[in-house]
Tab-separated table of C-alpha atoms in Angstrom:
chain	number	residue	atom	x	y	z
A	1	SER	CA	-59.688	-7.631	63.429
A	2	SER	CA	-57.306	-4.699	63.964
A	3	SER	CA	-57.674	-4.930	67.768
A	4	SER	CA	-56.559	-8.588	67.794
A	5	ARG	CA	-53.589	-7.755	65.510
A	6	ASP	CA	-52.583	-4.972	67.809
A	7	GLU	CA	-52.765	-7.269	70.747
A	8	ALA	CA	-50.748	-9.947	69.000
A	9	LEU	CA	-48.097	-7.265	68.144
A	10	ARG	CA	-47.907	-6.106	71.726
A	11	ASP	CA	-47.411	-9.711	72.897
A	12	LYS	CA	-44.652	-10.152	70.391
A	13	ARG	CA	-42.919	-7.047	71.491
A	14	ALA	CA	-43.194	-8.030	75.165
A	15	ARG	CA	-41.598	-11.472	74.387
A	16	ILE	CA	-38.744	-9.924	72.431
A	17	LEU	CA	-38.025	-7.336	75.193
A	18	SER	CA	-38.151	-10.008	77.917
A	19	ARG	CA	-35.534	-12.079	76.273
A	20	GLY	CA	-32.947	-9.493	77.169
A	21	LEU	CA	-33.869	-9.479	80.894
A	22	PRO	CA	-32.621	-11.975	83.349
A	23	LYS	CA	-35.154	-14.266	84.812
A	24	GLN	CA	-36.083	-13.310	88.446
A	25	ARG	CA	-35.172	-16.004	90.872
A	26	PRO	CA	-35.684	-15.731	94.645
A	27	ILE	CA	-32.710	-15.984	96.941
A	28	GLU	CA	-32.866	-19.430	98.474
A	29	GLY	CA	-34.309	-19.322	102.060
A	30	VAL	CA	-35.283	-15.619	101.886
A	31	LYS	CA	-38.973	-14.690	102.112
A	32	GLN	CA	-38.976	-10.927	101.705
A	33	VAL	CA	-36.382	-8.559	100.235
A	34	VAL	CA	-36.387	-4.784	101.121
A	35	VAL	CA	-33.864	-2.457	99.441
A	36	LEU	CA	-32.575	0.741	100.941
A	37	ALA	CA	-31.640	3.229	98.210
A	38	SER	CA	-30.726	6.777	97.576
A	39	GLY	CA	-29.911	8.740	94.467
A	40	LYS	CA	-27.054	10.540	96.263
A	41	GLY	CA	-24.195	9.397	98.517
A	42	GLY	CA	-23.818	10.800	102.025
A	43	VAL	CA	-27.444	10.953	103.011
A	44	GLY	CA	-27.255	8.316	105.771
A	45	LYS	CA	-28.612	5.414	103.781
A	46	SER	CA	-26.318	2.748	105.326
A	47	THR	CA	-26.998	4.002	108.810
A	48	THR	CA	-30.744	3.839	108.076
A	49	ALA	CA	-30.465	0.300	106.615
A	50	VAL	CA	-28.513	-0.976	109.585
A	51	ASN	CA	-31.067	0.433	112.094
A	52	ILE	CA	-34.056	-0.759	110.040
A	53	ALA	CA	-32.658	-4.358	110.029
A	54	LEU	CA	-32.085	-4.165	113.752
A	55	ALA	CA	-35.583	-2.612	114.361
A	56	LEU	CA	-37.239	-5.443	112.268
A	57	ALA	CA	-35.585	-8.026	114.547
A	58	ALA	CA	-36.337	-6.086	117.784
A	59	ASN	CA	-40.007	-5.630	116.828
A	60	ASP	CA	-40.555	-9.384	116.458
A	61	SER	CA	-38.121	-11.855	117.976
A	62	THR	CA	-39.592	-14.704	115.978
A	63	LYS	CA	-38.280	-13.147	112.771
A	64	GLU	CA	-34.862	-13.856	111.237
A	65	VAL	CA	-33.275	-10.817	109.548
A	66	GLY	CA	-30.279	-10.531	107.228
A	67	LEU	CA	-28.399	-7.489	105.900
A	68	LEU	CA	-26.640	-7.419	102.546
A	69	ASP	CA	-24.157	-4.721	101.701
A	70	ALA	CA	-24.468	-4.279	97.947
A	71	ASP	CA	-22.151	-1.195	97.925
A	72	ILE	CA	-19.147	-2.814	96.299
A	73	TYR	CA	-16.930	0.393	96.224
A	74	GLY	CA	-17.710	1.671	99.671
A	75	PRO	CA	-18.918	-1.112	101.968
A	76	SER	CA	-19.703	0.319	105.441
A	77	ILE	CA	-21.799	-2.440	107.018
A	78	PRO	CA	-18.823	-4.283	108.615
A	79	LYS	CA	-17.831	-1.189	110.624
A	80	MET	CA	-21.391	-0.216	111.572
A	81	MET	CA	-22.166	-3.881	112.690
A	82	ASN	CA	-18.799	-4.308	114.381
A	83	LEU	CA	-17.853	-7.244	112.251
A	84	LYS	CA	-14.493	-8.450	110.941
A	85	GLY	CA	-13.119	-11.553	109.241
A	86	ASN	CA	-13.647	-13.760	106.276
A	87	PRO	CA	-16.822	-15.825	105.798
A	88	GLU	CA	-16.532	-19.568	106.228
A	89	LEU	CA	-17.537	-21.795	103.346
A	90	THR	CA	-20.179	-24.505	103.492
A	91	PRO	CA	-19.685	-27.949	101.972
A	92	LYS	CA	-21.591	-26.605	98.958
A	93	ASN	CA	-18.964	-23.783	98.630
A	94	LEU	CA	-21.434	-21.081	99.746
A	95	MET	CA	-20.298	-18.278	102.055
A	96	ARG	CA	-21.688	-18.178	105.557
A	97	PRO	CA	-22.762	-14.703	106.594
A	98	LEU	CA	-21.114	-13.106	109.702
A	99	LYS	CA	-23.502	-12.415	112.546
A	100	ASN	CA	-23.882	-9.763	115.259
A	101	TYR	CA	-26.813	-8.485	117.191
A	102	GLY	CA	-28.768	-11.400	115.787
A	103	ILE	CA	-28.384	-10.129	112.238
A	104	ALA	CA	-26.763	-12.188	109.510
A	105	CYS	CA	-24.518	-9.932	107.382
A	106	MET	CA	-22.676	-10.183	104.120
A	107	SER	CA	-20.496	-7.498	102.533
A	108	MET	CA	-17.618	-7.100	100.081
A	109	GLY	CA	-15.829	-5.587	103.145
A	110	PHE	CA	-15.491	-9.161	104.464
A	111	LEU	CA	-13.738	-10.284	101.325
A	112	ILE	CA	-11.058	-7.572	100.924
A	113	GLU	CA	-8.617	-5.675	103.171
A	114	GLU	CA	-10.249	-2.917	105.170
A	115	THR	CA	-8.096	-0.180	103.498
A	116	ALA	CA	-7.945	-1.766	100.073
A	117	PRO	CA	-9.709	0.174	97.319
A	118	VAL	CA	-11.936	-1.721	94.948
A	119	VAL	CA	-10.544	-0.627	91.547
A	120	TRP	CA	-12.778	-2.611	89.203
A	121	ARG	CA	-14.553	-2.105	85.972
A	122	GLY	CA	-18.276	-2.851	85.467
A	123	LEU	CA	-18.048	-6.581	84.621
A	124	MET	CA	-16.055	-7.411	87.756
A	125	VAL	CA	-18.561	-5.369	89.907
A	126	MET	CA	-21.480	-7.278	88.334
A	127	SER	CA	-19.751	-10.585	89.003
A	128	ALA	CA	-19.220	-9.519	92.665
A	129	VAL	CA	-22.871	-8.608	92.996
A	130	GLU	CA	-23.916	-11.983	91.543
A	131	LYS	CA	-21.770	-13.749	94.062
A	132	LEU	CA	-23.269	-11.807	96.946
A	133	LEU	CA	-26.777	-12.568	95.734
A	134	ARG	CA	-26.288	-16.228	94.835
A	135	GLN	CA	-23.404	-17.680	96.662
A	136	VAL	CA	-24.377	-16.924	100.291
A	137	ASP	CA	-26.061	-19.464	102.642
A	138	TRP	CA	-28.564	-17.269	104.370
A	139	GLY	CA	-30.325	-20.223	106.044
A	140	GLN	CA	-34.023	-19.236	106.582
A	141	LEU	CA	-34.706	-15.417	106.563
A	142	ASP	CA	-37.945	-13.624	107.000
A	143	TYR	CA	-36.376	-10.324	105.788
A	144	LEU	CA	-33.301	-9.474	103.866
A	145	VAL	CA	-32.418	-5.714	103.921
A	146	ILE	CA	-30.183	-4.750	101.042
A	147	ASP	CA	-28.150	-1.602	101.443
A	148	MET	CA	-27.702	-0.419	97.847
A	149	PRO	CA	-24.898	1.834	96.489
A	150	PRO	CA	-25.982	5.403	95.617
A	151	GLY	CA	-27.199	6.163	92.172
A	152	THR	CA	-29.269	4.375	89.515
A	153	GLY	CA	-26.613	2.300	87.747
A	154	ASP	CA	-25.649	-1.265	86.912
A	155	VAL	CA	-25.777	-2.598	90.441
A	156	GLN	CA	-29.294	-1.241	91.147
A	157	LEU	CA	-30.653	-2.554	87.804
A	158	SER	CA	-28.946	-5.940	88.240
A	159	VAL	CA	-30.407	-6.449	91.799
A	160	SER	CA	-33.837	-5.203	90.712
A	161	GLN	CA	-34.021	-7.496	87.742
A	162	ASN	CA	-32.455	-10.634	89.193
A	163	ILE	CA	-34.428	-11.089	92.421
A	164	PRO	CA	-38.037	-10.438	93.498
A	165	ILE	CA	-38.122	-7.373	95.751
A	166	ALA	CA	-40.984	-6.740	98.150
A	167	GLY	CA	-40.306	-3.032	98.217
A	168	ALA	CA	-37.781	-0.163	98.048
A	169	VAL	CA	-37.208	2.597	100.660
A	170	ILE	CA	-35.693	5.836	99.391
A	171	VAL	CA	-33.555	7.802	101.841
A	172	SER	CA	-32.792	11.486	101.368
A	173	THR	CA	-31.947	14.661	103.211
A	174	PRO	CA	-34.319	17.617	102.629
A	175	GLN	CA	-31.610	19.366	100.605
A	176	ASP	CA	-32.628	20.217	96.988
A	177	VAL	CA	-29.600	18.611	95.407
A	178	ALA	CA	-30.323	15.342	97.306
A	179	LEU	CA	-34.017	15.500	96.388
A	180	LEU	CA	-33.275	15.642	92.653
A	181	ASP	CA	-31.362	12.310	92.874
A	182	ALA	CA	-33.874	10.790	95.288
A	183	ARG	CA	-36.620	11.410	92.711
A	184	LYS	CA	-34.517	9.693	89.983
A	185	GLY	CA	-34.148	6.662	92.319
A	186	ALA	CA	-37.859	6.431	92.900
A	187	GLU	CA	-38.624	6.656	89.208
A	188	MET	CA	-35.992	3.984	88.436
A	189	PHE	CA	-37.671	1.499	90.773
A	190	ARG	CA	-41.046	2.275	89.180
A	191	LYS	CA	-39.600	1.606	85.769
A	192	VAL	CA	-38.333	-1.889	86.810
A	193	HIS	CA	-41.642	-2.547	88.566
A	194	VAL	CA	-40.299	-2.558	92.187
A	195	PRO	CA	-42.833	-1.103	94.595
A	196	VAL	CA	-41.607	2.018	96.396
A	197	LEU	CA	-42.732	1.657	100.007
A	198	GLY	CA	-42.032	5.289	100.798
A	199	LEU	CA	-39.383	7.954	101.700
A	200	VAL	CA	-37.243	8.474	104.765
A	201	GLN	CA	-36.344	12.098	105.507
A	202	ASN	CA	-32.874	11.956	107.162
A	203	MET	CA	-30.880	14.633	108.949
A	204	SER	CA	-33.989	16.851	108.950
A	205	VAL	CA	-33.277	18.971	112.097
A	206	PHE	CA	-30.392	19.631	114.370
A	207	GLN	CA	-31.071	20.535	118.032
A	208	CYS	CA	-28.342	22.407	119.887
A	209	PRO	CA	-27.484	20.205	122.942
A	210	ASN	CA	-26.891	23.379	125.017
A	211	CYS	CA	-29.832	25.765	124.249
A	212	LYS	CA	-32.138	23.260	122.512
A	213	HIS	CA	-32.599	25.679	119.558
A	214	GLU	CA	-33.585	23.711	116.395
A	215	THR	CA	-31.951	24.365	113.055
A	216	HIS	CA	-33.016	22.877	109.667
A	217	ILE	CA	-29.476	22.593	108.285
A	218	PHE	CA	-30.579	20.867	105.026
A	219	GLY	CA	-34.003	22.451	104.767
A	220	ALA	CA	-37.239	21.625	106.488
A	221	ASP	CA	-39.789	19.686	104.461
A	222	GLY	CA	-38.167	18.826	101.168
A	223	VAL	CA	-38.716	15.080	101.340
A	224	ARG	CA	-42.330	15.555	102.567
A	225	ASP	CA	-42.946	17.758	99.413
A	226	LEU	CA	-41.360	15.250	97.192
A	227	ALA	CA	-43.480	12.452	98.753
A	228	LYS	CA	-46.626	14.454	97.993
A	229	THR	CA	-45.510	15.057	94.396
A	230	LEU	CA	-44.744	11.244	93.868
A	231	GLY	CA	-47.815	10.108	95.822
A	232	LEU	CA	-45.673	8.199	98.341
A	233	ASP	CA	-45.664	7.903	102.132
A	234	ILE	CA	-43.190	9.369	104.554
A	235	LEU	CA	-41.899	6.389	106.522
A	236	GLY	CA	-39.712	8.315	108.974
A	237	ASP	CA	-38.223	11.712	109.849
A	238	ILE	CA	-34.819	11.301	111.461
A	239	PRO	CA	-32.987	14.183	113.056
A	240	LEU	CA	-29.332	15.085	112.644
A	241	HIS	CA	-28.127	13.739	115.982
A	242	VAL	CA	-24.650	12.986	117.189
A	243	ASN	CA	-25.754	9.817	118.963
A	244	ILE	CA	-26.916	8.278	115.692
A	245	ARG	CA	-23.556	8.984	114.087
A	246	GLU	CA	-21.352	8.055	117.044
A	247	THR	CA	-23.157	4.681	117.750
A	248	CYS	CA	-22.804	3.585	114.069
A	249	ASP	CA	-19.215	4.639	113.934
A	250	SER	CA	-18.474	2.611	117.094
A	251	GLY	CA	-20.296	-0.513	115.752
A	252	GLN	CA	-23.148	-0.242	118.273
A	253	PRO	CA	-26.066	1.233	116.254
A	254	VAL	CA	-28.559	3.369	118.181
A	255	VAL	CA	-31.487	0.919	117.879
A	256	VAL	CA	-29.497	-1.719	119.917
A	257	SER	CA	-27.301	0.523	122.119
A	258	GLN	CA	-29.943	3.184	123.061
A	259	PRO	CA	-33.367	1.683	122.218
A	260	GLN	CA	-35.226	3.979	124.604
A	261	SER	CA	-33.606	7.263	123.394
A	262	ASP	CA	-35.456	9.759	121.270
A	263	ALA	CA	-32.998	9.109	118.457
């Protein structure tokens, strides 16, 4: 019948298309992977990733949490987590993550000089991502939080297609130019069948420390409006607060250094 021929044709197409995609393999020892992404740089994605990893560990002391910095060109996790040095190698030639605040961390920043630029073409970047995914001894982790680079390019696709991901979190400011890229990021994850857990609205309001007047520097409800459009949840609304910035810059993220603060 025509319906059975159509079904056979669809199956054949799916098989042909799947040949070009890498087979998804879990990272050994890792139960759940959550990726933090943004379409645009400078929206506070790494700061959010660091504090989410620390919050996951703080909420349940029985859980083991890791943090992978997949931003090859601009790794910022070493500074934010107050970590320096080169990873040791196991007898199996796997890199041991560096650890602080109970979080196992791996980053390209541990493998190059702090001030050295990464002047690489695509193939070298992809090789580095593969090493960070497959040549790290994470031990046993309940959660691995991956801080993705901004955009929707090779690294995002490679990570999404190589490992099973429990969900993606999109971080954006309420500014229109950031929202355009955040939407592209959400749509990209949907195309590669990664569940989008929701959006985080960052730098949403600034409160003057003297007069307490509140100013929506980047706009008020842009991310909330985008979430409604995409049918997604708002997972958090984070103010533009000097403590959040200062604590990450000093390597003492606000979740561990000021856990009782509003921030």
